[in-house]
Every structure is written in structure tokens, then in C-alpha cells.
XYZ file of C-alpha atoms in Angstrom:
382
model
C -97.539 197.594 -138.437
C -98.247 196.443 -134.879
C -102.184 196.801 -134.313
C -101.245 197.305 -130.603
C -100.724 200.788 -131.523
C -101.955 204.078 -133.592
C -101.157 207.730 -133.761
C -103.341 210.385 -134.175
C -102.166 213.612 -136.189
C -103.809 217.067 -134.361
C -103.572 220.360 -136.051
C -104.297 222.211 -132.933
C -102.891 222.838 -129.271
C -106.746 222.333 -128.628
C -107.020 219.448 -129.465
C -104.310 217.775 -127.414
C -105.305 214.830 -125.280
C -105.036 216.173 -121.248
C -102.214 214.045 -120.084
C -100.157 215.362 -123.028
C -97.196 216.945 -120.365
C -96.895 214.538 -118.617
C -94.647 213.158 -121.458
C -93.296 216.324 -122.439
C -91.266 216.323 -119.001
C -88.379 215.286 -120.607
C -88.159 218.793 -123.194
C -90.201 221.783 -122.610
C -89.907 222.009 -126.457
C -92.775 219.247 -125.905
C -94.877 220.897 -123.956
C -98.300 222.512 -124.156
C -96.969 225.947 -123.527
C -94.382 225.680 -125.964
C -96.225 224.331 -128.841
C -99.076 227.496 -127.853
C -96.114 229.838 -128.525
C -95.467 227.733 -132.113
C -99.125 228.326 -132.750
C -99.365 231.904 -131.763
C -96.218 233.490 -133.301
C -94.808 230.658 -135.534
C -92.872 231.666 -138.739
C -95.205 232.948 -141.791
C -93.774 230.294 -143.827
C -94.234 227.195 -141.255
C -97.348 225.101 -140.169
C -97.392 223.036 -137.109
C -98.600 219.284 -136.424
C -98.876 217.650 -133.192
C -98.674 213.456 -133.560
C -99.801 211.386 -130.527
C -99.173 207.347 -130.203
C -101.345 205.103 -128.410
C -100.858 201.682 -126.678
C -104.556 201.050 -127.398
C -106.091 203.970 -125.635
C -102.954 205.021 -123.660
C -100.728 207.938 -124.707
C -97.337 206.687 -124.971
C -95.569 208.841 -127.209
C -95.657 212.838 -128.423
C -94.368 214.460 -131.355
C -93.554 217.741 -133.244
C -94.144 217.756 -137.268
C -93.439 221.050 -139.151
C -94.658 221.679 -142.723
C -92.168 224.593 -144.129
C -92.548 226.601 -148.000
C -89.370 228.095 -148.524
C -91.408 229.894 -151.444
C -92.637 232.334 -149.127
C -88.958 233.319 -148.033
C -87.639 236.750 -149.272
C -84.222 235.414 -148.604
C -81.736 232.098 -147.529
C -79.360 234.286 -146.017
C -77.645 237.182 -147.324
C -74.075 236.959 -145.772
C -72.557 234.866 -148.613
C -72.913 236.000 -152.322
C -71.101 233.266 -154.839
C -71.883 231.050 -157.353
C -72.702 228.209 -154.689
C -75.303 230.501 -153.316
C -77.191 231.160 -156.374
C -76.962 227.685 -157.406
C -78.469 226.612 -153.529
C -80.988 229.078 -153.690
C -82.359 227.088 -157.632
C -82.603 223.874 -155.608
C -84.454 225.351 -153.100
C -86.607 226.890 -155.412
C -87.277 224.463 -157.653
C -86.450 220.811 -155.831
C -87.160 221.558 -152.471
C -89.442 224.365 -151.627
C -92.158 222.184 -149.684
C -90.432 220.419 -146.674
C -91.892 218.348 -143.820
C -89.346 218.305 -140.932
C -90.199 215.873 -138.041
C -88.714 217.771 -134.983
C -88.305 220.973 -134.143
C -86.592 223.285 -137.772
C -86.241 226.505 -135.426
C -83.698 224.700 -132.549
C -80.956 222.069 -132.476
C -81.499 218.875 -130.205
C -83.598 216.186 -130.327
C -87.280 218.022 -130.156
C -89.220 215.131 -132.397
C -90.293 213.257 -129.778
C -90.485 212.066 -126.571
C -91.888 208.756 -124.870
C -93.231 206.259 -122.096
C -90.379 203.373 -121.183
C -93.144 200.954 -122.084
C -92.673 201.844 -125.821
C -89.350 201.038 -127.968
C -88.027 203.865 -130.108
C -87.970 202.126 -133.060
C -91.724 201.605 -133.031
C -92.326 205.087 -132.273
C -89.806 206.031 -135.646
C -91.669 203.590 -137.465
C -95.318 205.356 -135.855
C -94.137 208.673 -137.328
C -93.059 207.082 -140.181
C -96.536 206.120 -141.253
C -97.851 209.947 -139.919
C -95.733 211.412 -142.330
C -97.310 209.797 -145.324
C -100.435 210.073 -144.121
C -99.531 213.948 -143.979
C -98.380 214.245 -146.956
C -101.490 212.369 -148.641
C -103.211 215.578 -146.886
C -101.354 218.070 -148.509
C -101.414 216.581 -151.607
C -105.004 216.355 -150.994
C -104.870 220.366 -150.734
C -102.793 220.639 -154.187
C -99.150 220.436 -152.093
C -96.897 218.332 -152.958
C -93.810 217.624 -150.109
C -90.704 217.243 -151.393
C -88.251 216.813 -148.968
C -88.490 214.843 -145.776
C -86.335 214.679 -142.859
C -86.103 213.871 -139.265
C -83.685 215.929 -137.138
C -81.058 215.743 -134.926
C -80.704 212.906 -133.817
C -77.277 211.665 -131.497
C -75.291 208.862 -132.573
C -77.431 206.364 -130.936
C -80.702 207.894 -131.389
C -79.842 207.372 -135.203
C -79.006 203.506 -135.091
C -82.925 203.273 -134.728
C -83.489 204.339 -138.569
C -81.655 202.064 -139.856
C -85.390 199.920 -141.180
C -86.543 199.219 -144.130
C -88.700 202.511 -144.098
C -85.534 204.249 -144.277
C -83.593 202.087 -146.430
C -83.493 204.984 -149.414
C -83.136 207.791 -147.067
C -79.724 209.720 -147.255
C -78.641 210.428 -143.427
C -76.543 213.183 -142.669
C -74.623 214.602 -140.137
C -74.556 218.553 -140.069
C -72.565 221.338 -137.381
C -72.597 220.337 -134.233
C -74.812 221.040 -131.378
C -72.423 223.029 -129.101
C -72.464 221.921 -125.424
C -71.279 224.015 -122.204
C -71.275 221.384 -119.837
C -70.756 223.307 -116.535
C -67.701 221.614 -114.030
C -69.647 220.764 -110.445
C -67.146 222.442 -108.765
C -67.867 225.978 -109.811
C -70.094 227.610 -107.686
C -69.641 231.502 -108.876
C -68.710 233.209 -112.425
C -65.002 233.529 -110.880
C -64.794 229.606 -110.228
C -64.855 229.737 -114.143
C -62.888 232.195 -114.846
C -59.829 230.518 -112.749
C -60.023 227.282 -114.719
C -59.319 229.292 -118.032
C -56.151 228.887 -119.117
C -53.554 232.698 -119.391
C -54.714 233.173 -123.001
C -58.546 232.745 -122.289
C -58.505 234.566 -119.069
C -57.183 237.311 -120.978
C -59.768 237.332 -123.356
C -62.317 237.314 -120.890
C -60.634 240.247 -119.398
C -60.634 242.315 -122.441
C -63.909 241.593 -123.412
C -65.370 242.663 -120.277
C -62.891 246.016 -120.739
C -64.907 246.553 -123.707
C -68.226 246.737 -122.345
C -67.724 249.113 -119.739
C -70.665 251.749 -120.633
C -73.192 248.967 -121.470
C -76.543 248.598 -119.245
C -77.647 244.772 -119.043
C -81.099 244.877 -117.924
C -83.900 241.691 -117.561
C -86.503 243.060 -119.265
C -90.160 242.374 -118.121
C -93.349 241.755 -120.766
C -94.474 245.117 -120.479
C -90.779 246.241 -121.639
C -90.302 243.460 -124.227
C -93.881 245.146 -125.529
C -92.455 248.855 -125.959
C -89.347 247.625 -127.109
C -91.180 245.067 -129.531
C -89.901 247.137 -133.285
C -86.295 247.452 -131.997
C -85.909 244.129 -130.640
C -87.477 242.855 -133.932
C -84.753 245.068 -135.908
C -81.611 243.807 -134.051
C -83.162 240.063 -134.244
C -83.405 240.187 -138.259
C -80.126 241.797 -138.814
C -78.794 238.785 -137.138
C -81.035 236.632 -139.165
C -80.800 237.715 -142.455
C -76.897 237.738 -142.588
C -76.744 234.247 -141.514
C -75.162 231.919 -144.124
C -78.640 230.117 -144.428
C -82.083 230.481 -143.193
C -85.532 228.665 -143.621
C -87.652 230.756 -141.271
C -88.108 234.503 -139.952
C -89.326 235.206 -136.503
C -92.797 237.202 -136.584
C -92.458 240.368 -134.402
C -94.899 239.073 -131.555
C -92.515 235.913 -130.568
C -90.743 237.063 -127.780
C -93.717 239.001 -126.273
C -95.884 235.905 -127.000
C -92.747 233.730 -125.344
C -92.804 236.131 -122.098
C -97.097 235.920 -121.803
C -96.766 232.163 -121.804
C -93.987 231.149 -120.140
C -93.327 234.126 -117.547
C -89.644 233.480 -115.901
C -89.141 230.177 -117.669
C -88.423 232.129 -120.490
C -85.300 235.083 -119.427
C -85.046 238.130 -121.759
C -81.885 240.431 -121.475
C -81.638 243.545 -123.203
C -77.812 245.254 -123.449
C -78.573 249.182 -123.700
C -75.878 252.086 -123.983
C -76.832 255.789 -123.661
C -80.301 254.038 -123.082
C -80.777 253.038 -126.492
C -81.375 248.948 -126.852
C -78.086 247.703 -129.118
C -78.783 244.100 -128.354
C -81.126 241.575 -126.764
C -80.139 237.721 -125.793
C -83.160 235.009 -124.591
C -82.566 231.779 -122.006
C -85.279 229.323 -121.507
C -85.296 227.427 -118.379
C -85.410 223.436 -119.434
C -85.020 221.185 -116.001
C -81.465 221.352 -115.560
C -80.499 222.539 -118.796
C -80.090 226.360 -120.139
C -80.983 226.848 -123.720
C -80.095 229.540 -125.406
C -82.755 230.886 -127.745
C -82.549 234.090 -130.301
C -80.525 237.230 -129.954
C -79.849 240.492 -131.749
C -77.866 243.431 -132.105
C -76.149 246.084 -133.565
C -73.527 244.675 -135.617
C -71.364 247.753 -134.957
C -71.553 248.017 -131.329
C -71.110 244.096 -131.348
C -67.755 244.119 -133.038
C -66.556 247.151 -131.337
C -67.307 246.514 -127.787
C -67.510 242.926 -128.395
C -70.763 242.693 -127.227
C -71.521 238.691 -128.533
C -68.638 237.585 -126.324
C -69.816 239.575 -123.319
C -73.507 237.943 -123.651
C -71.742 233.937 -123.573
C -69.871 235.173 -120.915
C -73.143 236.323 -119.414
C -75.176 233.268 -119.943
C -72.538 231.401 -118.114
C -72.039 233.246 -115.203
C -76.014 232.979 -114.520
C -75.937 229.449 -115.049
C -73.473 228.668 -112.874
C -75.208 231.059 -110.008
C -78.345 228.918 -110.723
C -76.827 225.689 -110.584
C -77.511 224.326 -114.189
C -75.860 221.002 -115.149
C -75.611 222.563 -118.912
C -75.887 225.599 -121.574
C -77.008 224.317 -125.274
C -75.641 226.584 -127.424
C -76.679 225.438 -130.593
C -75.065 225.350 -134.178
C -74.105 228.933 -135.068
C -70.878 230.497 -134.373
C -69.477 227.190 -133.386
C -65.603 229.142 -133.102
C -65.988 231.586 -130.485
C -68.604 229.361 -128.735
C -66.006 226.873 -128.478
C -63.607 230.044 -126.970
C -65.208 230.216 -124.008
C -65.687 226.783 -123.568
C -68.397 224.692 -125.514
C -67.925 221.176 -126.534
C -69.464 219.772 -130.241
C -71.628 217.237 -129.623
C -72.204 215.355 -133.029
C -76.106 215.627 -134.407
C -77.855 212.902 -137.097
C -80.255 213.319 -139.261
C -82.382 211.483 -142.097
C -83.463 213.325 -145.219
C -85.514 211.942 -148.599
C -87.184 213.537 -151.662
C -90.119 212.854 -153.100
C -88.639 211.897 -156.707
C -86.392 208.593 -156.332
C -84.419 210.104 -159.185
C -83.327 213.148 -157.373
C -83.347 211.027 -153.775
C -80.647 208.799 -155.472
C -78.562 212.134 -155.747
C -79.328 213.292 -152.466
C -75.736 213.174 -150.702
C -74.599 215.012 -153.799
C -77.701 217.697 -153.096
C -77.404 218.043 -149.676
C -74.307 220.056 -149.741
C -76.237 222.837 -151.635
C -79.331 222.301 -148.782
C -76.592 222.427 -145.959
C -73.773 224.717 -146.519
C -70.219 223.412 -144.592
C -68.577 225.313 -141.930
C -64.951 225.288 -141.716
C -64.068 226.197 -138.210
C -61.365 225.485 -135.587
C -62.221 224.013 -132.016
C -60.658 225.916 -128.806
C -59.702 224.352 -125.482
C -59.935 227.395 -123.132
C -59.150 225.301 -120.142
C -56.293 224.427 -118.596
């Protein structure tokens, strides 16, 4: 290891050296205010680290470590009930219940790290590298033993800088795409949009928004997201627990702990009919990128007046009035995301286990951690 440089692992927000943002400019995901939110309304089952790497005294590189025990999840998802199921939910249980994720487990993108031009990547990967074993020599320390490493999502030529001896044994993966609304310079209002869809999409468009007719979208202030706080929680778990796979719950404070922090960074949008809240979506402001963060709602509102449909369209009609480059949409629902118009953009990752024996298996394993989605793109355009 160069002697040129160090890292310091901080368990604390606190603790954070001063000049901290001024590398986090590149993801707010980074940032001070962000990682305060982690550390006030994290998930019950997830414990935050915060590396720093020095040039000799200079801060030249940040990064996000999260310590996850799946032990203390209720559930991994409750949509799909098979055989495959049970037999992921053993692993987890048994194999991989103690997992140290460099990056960020509750978002897709690359939110490990970020860094100074005047240090390579590769000699930040192989930084973190040595701050993950000298994290896991702490937990072992504390009677914990990680078994399951991995460093997420990388793109295609983020990942080339892995390939190191550190990594050598390390299985690397590639799992749903990150899906990318990547918004056409010449549309200037939510019509410029819809005029570049082609019959078929237009029409869906159409009838989606014939559906909603009746439904109240309001931007809903702290105080609001505060009264609201056990119904919003509600419609957010529904959503949650019928994924196909979870690690993590959201506590009930996030959003209201989101909204104290980050103010009108952070957009909150509840969809009300007869007054009563059936579904909530949240936007966070991040330079010239939208990301989309958690939603909820009432699963038979949604499919009736198609209310998930009605929110994308939404979220692209007020990035397009706000002059946003791009939407990150993430990795759920990648069909109807790709509908209205969402490219998948290919994410990396690398993932090891603790035992060699069961590491040597790990491309068999992983398709019990990471369940396959079988889904067909769209090209609304036309």
C-alpha cells in the first residue's frame, strides 16, 4: 500500500472532517445532509460508516460503508411464495445474514464514493479495500462475524478498476438495470413529450390520465408530511413488503426527517381522493439530475385508476418544467418504467463471502441472493 495515503473510518456525521462537501458535489447521496438523514432515520437493521482518504493530510476521497443483519428482518419480501423463496430465505439466514455493502444498499447508482482528480480510482478501491477489513476486524472484535461483502453498482467502466489482486476471488455480478429517463433538450413543456410518443403510447398516456380524474395531487409541506406520518408509513410498507426482495424497512420518521433536513431539495407529493391520502411519491433534487426516491399507495386505487403510471407521468412533466438533464428511476418495475420512456443502463457489482468454500460457489449462490427479472423493454417513441 502506497504510504502517500490513509483512510480514516468515522462512525459519526460528527465527526466528519469540515471540507467533507466539498467532495460530495458530485452526489448529494455524499453529502453531510444526506448521511444526517442515514443517521437519524436509517433502517433498524443497518449501521452506517463514513471512510475518508488522505493525500497525507489532504482529503481526497469520501465514502459510504453500510453494515446490514438481515436477522433482524421480519420478512425478504412477501410477493413470491415458491420453493426458490424458501430456499433464498435459508441462505440468507444461515450464509449471509451479516453483510457489509460499500455504497449506498437503499438506492441504485454509484453512491460508494466520490473523489479529487488528483487521486486514481483504483487507489481509492484499493483504500476501501483495506477499510473493509479493518471493519470487519471491528465487528469481529464485537462477536460479529461479516459474511458477505460487496461493492455496488458500479457502470461498465467503473468496474474495470476491480479487476486487482484484492479482488481476484471476488464473484462480480451484474443485476437489473438502473433505469434512465434521459430528457430530449428540445422539450420544454409536459406536451413537448407527449408529441414525441408514438399512437400507441400517446394513447396510454391518455387513458391513464382518464383514470385519474377525481385524484388531488398536492406538495405536501413538513408540517403535513408530520400529520400524515402513520398513513404515509402504511402505503410505503405495503409497497415494501410485496416486493420480490427486500433487505431494509424504512423507520416511520424518514420522510419527515428527509423534509427537516433537506427542505425543497427533497419534493414530497401526496395523491388524495375524497381527501383521504391513497398514495405518496418523493423527488430529490441532485444538480441536474431527478432521483426518484420511495413511494406508496393503495394497491387498489393504484390498479384501478392507475395511479403508478399517473405519478411517472408526473415526475416527468416537472422535470421537464424544471429543466433537468435526467430522471433515475431505479431498478423496480423496470416494464412500465421503460413504457413511458426509461432506458436500462447496465450496473456492476463485486460480491465475496467470508468462507472460501462457499465464495468458490458464489455465482451459483447469488441467484438465490438476487432473484432474476424477466421483463420486456418498450420504445414509446417514435
Amino acid at each position: 500500500m502506497n504510504t502517500e495515503y490513509s483512510f480514516t473510518i468515522y462512525n459519526s456525521t460528527e465527526q466528519l472532517p469540515s471540507n467533507w462537501d466539498s467532495i460530495a458535489v458530485s452526489s448529494v447521496f455524499l453529502s453531510k445532509n444526506y448521511l444526517k438523514v442515514l443517521e437519524q432515520s436509517s433502517p433498524e437493521n443497518m449501521i452506517c460508516h463514513y471512510i475518508g482518504i488522505f493525500k497525507k493530510e489532504k482529503l481526497v476521497s469520501i465514502a459510504l460503508c453500510q453494515f446490514l443483519d438481515l436477522n433482524k428482518l421480519e420478512s425478504f419480501g412477501e410477493r413470491d411464495k415458491c420453493i426458490k423463496t424458501t430456499v433464498r430465505n435459508l441462505v440468507f439466514k444461515n450464509f449471509a445474514s451479516q453483510v457489509l455493502v460499500v455504497g449506498n444498499n437503499m438506492l441504485t447508482g454509484q453512491n460508494a464514493y466520490a473523489l479529487l482528480n488528483e487521486i486514481e480510482e483504483k487507489t481509492v478501491i484499493a483504500l476501501l479495500h483495506e477499510a473493509t477489513k479493518e471493519l470487519k476486524k471491528q465487528y469481529k472484535s464485537k462477536g460479529i462475524t461479516i459474511h458477505i461483502t460487496t461493492y455496488k453498482d458500479f457502470s461498465k467502466t467503473q468496474i474495470e478498476n476491480f479487476e486487482t489482486c484484492e479482488f481476484k476471488n471476488d464473484y462480480q455480478f451484474s443485476t437489473q438495470p438502473n433505469m434512465i429517463f434521459y430528457i430530449n433538450e428540445n422539450w420544454k413543456i409536459e406536451q413537448d413529450y407527449i408529441d414525441s410518443l408514438s399512437k400507441k403510447y400517446r394513447d396510454q398516456y391518455k387513458r391513464a390520465r382518464k383514470k385519474a380524474v377525481g385524484i388531488e395531487k398536492r406538495k405536501l409541506h413538513l408540517e403535513e408530511i408530520i400529520l400524515l406520518e402513520d398513513a404515509i408509513y402504511d402505503l410505503y410498507f405495503h409497497v415494501a413488503k410485496n416486493a420480490p426482495f427486500n433487505t431494509f424497512f424504512l423507520p416511520k420518521n424518514h420522510f419527515r426527517i428527509f423534509k427537516e433536513i433537506f427542505k425543497d431539495q427533497f419534493l414530497f407529493y401526496g395523491y388524495f381522493l375524497n381527501e383521504e391520502l391513497i398514495g405518496f411519491n418523493t423527488l430529490i433534487k441532485n444538480g441536474k439530475t431527478m432521483d426518484t426516491y420511495f413511494l406508496g399507495y393503495n394497491d387498489t386505487i393504484q390498479r384501478e385508476k392507475m395511479l403508478y403510471l399517473n405519478m411517472l407521468y408526473d415526475m416527468i412533466a416537472y422535470s421537464i418544467k424544471k429543466d433537468f438533464d435526467e430522471i433515475v428511476f431505479a431498478r423496480t418495475a423496470l416494464e412500465i418504467k421503460s413504457s413511458v420512456g426509461a432506458k436500462p443502463v447496465k450496473m456492476y457489482g463485486i460480491i465475496s463471502h467470508n468462507n472460501s468454500i462457499v465464495n468458490s460457489y458464489m455465482s451459483k449462490i447469488f441467484k438465490y441472493l438476487e432473484p432474476e427479472t424477466i421483463w420486456q423493454e418498450r420504445n414509446p417513441f417514435k
